[in-house]
PDB file of C-alpha atoms in Angstrom:
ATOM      1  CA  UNK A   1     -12.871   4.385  11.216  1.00  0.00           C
ATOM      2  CA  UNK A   2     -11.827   0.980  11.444  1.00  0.00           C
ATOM      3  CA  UNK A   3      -9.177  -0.730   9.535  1.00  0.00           C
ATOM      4  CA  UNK A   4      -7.892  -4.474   8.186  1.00  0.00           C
ATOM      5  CA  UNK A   5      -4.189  -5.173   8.251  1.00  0.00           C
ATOM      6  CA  UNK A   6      -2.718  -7.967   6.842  1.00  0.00           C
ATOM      7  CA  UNK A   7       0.353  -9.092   6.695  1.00  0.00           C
ATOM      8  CA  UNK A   8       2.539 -12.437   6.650  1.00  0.00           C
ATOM      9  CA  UNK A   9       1.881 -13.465   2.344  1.00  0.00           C
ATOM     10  CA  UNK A  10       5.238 -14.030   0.250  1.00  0.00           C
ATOM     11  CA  UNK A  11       6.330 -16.376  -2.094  1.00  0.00           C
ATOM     12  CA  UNK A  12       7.020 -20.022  -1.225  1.00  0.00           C
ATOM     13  CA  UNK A  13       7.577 -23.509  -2.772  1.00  0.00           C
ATOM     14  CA  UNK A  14       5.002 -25.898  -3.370  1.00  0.00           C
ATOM     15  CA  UNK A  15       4.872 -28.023  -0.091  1.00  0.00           C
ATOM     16  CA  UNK A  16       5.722 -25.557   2.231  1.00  0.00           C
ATOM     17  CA  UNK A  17       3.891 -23.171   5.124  1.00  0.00           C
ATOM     18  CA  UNK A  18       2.965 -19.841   5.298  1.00  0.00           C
ATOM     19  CA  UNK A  19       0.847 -18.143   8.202  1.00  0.00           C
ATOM     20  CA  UNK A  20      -1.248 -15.191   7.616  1.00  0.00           C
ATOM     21  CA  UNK A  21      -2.257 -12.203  10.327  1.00  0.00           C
ATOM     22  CA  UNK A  22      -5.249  -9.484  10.061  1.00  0.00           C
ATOM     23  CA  UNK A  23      -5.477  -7.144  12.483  1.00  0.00           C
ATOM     24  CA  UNK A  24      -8.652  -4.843  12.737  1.00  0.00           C
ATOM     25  CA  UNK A  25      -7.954  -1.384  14.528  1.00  0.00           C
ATOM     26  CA  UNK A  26     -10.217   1.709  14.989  1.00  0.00           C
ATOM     27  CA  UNK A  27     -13.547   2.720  16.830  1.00  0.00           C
ATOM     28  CA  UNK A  28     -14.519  -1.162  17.736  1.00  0.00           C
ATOM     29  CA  UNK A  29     -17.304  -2.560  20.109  1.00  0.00           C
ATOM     30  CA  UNK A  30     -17.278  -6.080  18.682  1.00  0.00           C
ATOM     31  CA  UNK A  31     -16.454  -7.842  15.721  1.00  0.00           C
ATOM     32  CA  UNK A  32     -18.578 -11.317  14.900  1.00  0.00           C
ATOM     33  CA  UNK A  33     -17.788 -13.540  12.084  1.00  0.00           C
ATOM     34  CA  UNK A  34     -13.933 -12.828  10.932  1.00  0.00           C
ATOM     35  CA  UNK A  35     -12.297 -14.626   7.793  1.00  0.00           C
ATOM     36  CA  UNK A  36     -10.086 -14.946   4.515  1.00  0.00           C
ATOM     37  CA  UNK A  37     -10.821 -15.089   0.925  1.00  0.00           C
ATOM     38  CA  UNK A  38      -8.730 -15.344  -1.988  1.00  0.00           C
ATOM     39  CA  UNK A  39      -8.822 -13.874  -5.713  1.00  0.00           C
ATOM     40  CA  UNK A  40      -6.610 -15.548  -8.240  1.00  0.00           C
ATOM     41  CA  UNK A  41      -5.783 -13.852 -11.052  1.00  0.00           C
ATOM     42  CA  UNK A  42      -8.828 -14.035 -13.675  1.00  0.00           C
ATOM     43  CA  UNK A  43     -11.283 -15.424 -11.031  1.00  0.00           C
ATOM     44  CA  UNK A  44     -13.926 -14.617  -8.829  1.00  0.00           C
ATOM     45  CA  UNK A  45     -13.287 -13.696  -5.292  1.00  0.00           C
ATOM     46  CA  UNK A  46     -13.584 -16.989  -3.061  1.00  0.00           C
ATOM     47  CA  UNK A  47     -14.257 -17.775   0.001  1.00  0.00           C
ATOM     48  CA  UNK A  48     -10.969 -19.594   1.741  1.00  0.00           C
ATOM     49  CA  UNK A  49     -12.404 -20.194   5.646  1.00  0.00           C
ATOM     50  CA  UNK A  50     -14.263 -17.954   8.527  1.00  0.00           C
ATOM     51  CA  UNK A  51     -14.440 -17.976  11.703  1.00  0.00           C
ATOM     52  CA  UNK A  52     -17.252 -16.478  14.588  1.00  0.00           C
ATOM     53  CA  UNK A  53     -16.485 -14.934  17.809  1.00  0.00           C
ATOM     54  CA  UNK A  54     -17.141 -18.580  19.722  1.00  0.00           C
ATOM     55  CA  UNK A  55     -14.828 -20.232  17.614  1.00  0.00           C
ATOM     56  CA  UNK A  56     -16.883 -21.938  14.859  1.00  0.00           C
ATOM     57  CA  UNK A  57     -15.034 -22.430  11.934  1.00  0.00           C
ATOM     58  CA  UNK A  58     -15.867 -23.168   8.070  1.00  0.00           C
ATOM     59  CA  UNK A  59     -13.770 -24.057   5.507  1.00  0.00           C
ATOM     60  CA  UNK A  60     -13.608 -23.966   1.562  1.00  0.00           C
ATOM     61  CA  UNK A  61     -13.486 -28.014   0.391  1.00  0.00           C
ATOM     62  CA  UNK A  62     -10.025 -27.168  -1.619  1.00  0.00           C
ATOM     63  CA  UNK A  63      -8.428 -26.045   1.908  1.00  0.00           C
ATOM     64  CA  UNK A  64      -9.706 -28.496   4.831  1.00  0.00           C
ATOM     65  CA  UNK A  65      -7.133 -29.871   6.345  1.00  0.00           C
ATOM     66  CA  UNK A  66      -4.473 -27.813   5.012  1.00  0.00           C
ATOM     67  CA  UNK A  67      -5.305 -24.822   6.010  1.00  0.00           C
ATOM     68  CA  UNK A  68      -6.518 -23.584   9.714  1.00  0.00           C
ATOM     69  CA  UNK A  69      -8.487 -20.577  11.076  1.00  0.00           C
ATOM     70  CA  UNK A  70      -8.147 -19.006  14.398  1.00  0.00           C
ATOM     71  CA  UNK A  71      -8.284 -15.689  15.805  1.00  0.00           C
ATOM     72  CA  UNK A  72      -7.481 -13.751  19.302  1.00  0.00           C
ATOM     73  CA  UNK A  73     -10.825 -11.741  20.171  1.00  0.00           C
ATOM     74  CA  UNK A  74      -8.443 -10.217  22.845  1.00  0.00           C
ATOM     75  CA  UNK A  75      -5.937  -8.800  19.998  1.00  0.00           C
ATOM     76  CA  UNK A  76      -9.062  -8.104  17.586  1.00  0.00           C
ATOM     77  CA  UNK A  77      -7.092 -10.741  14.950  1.00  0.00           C
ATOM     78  CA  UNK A  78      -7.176 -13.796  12.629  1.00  0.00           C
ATOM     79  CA  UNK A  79      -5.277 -15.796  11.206  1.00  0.00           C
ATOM     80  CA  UNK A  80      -4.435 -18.232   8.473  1.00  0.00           C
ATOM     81  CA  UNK A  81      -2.441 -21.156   8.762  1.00  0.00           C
ATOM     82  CA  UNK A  82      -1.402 -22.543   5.692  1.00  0.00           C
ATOM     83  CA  UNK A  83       0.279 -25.864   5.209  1.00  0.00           C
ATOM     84  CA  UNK A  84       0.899 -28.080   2.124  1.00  0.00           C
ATOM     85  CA  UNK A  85       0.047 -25.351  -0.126  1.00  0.00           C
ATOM     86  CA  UNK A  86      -0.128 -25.871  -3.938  1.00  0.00           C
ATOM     87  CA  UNK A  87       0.667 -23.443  -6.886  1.00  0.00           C
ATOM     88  CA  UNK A  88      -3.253 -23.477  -7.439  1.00  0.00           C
ATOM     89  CA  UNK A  89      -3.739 -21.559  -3.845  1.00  0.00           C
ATOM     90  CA  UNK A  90      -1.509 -19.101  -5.974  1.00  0.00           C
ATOM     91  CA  UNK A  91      -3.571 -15.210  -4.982  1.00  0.00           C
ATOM     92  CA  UNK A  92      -4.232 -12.521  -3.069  1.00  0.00           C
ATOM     93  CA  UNK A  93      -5.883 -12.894   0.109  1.00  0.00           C
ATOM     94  CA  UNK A  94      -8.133 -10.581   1.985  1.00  0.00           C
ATOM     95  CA  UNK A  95      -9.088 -10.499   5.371  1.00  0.00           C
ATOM     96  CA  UNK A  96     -12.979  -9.435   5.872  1.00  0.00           C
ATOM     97  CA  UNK A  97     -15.063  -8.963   9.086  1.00  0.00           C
ATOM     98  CA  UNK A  98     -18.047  -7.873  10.352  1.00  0.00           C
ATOM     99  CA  UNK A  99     -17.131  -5.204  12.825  1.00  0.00           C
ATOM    100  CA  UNK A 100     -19.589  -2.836  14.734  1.00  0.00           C
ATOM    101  CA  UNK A 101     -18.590   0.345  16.926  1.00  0.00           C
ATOM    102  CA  UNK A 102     -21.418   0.281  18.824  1.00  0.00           C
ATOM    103  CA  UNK A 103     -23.852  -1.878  20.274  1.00  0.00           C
ATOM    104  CA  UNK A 104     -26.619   0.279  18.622  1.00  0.00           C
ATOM    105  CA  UNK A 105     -25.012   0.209  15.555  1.00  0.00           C
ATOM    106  CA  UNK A 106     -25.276  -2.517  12.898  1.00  0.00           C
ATOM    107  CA  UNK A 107     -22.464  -4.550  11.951  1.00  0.00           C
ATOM    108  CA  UNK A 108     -20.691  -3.424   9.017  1.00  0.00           C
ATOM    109  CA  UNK A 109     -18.467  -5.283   6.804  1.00  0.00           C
ATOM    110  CA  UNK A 110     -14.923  -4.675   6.397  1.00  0.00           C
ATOM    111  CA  UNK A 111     -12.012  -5.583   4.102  1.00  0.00           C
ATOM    112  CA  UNK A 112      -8.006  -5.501   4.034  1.00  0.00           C
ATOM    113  CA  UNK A 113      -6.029  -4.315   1.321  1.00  0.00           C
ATOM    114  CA  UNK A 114      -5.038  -8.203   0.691  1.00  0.00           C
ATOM    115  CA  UNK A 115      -1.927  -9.583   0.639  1.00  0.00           C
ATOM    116  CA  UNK A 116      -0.002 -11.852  -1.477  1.00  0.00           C
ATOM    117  CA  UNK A 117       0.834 -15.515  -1.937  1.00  0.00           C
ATOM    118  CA  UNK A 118       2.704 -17.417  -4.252  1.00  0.00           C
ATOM    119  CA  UNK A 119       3.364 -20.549  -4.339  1.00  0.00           C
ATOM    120  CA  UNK A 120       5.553 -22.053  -6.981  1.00  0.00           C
ATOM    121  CA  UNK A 121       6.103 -25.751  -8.067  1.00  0.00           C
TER     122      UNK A 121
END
């Protein structure tokens, strides 16, 4: 079984910083592309940035260069940096990756329980 953690959301004023952490645990070989996405209330699930395993990055136009991807492949991790935010990047956030436990298994996708953040004005 493998598992998503996240952790690091909360509530903060318009402005500030917050910094994100998933951790993926559990029967794993290697994990490829890792990232976040956010669901406001009402709305569709969204892509907010991922990330592959040699550091390529991709971002969601409302977030670049305000937000920032990384992760530790040592730690099996990513995370979310998160400056300037706005009330608008107001949701839950969800860390996904695509995590196999084998290498003659498929990669399969994965999802955290979310986490959230608030940001008021």
């Amino acid at each position: 079984q493998v598992q998503l953690v996240e952790s690091g959301g909360g509530l903060v004023q318009a402005g500030g910083s917050l910094r994100l952490s998933c951790a993926a645990s559990g029967s794993i070989f290697s994990i490829n592309v890792m990232g976040w996405y956010r669901q406001a209330p009402g709305k569709q699930r969204e892509l907010v940035a991922v990330i592959t395993s040699g550091g390529s990055t991709n971002y969601a136009d409302s977030v670049k260069g305000r937000f920032t991807i990384s992760r530790d492949n040592a730690k099996n991790a990513v995370y979310l940096q998160m400056n300037s935010l706005k009330p608008e990047d107001t949701a839950v956030y969800y860390c996904n990756a695509d995590i196999t436990g084998s290498s003659w298994y498929s990669f399969i996708n994965y999802w955290g329980q979310g986490t959230q953040v608030t940001v008021s004005s």
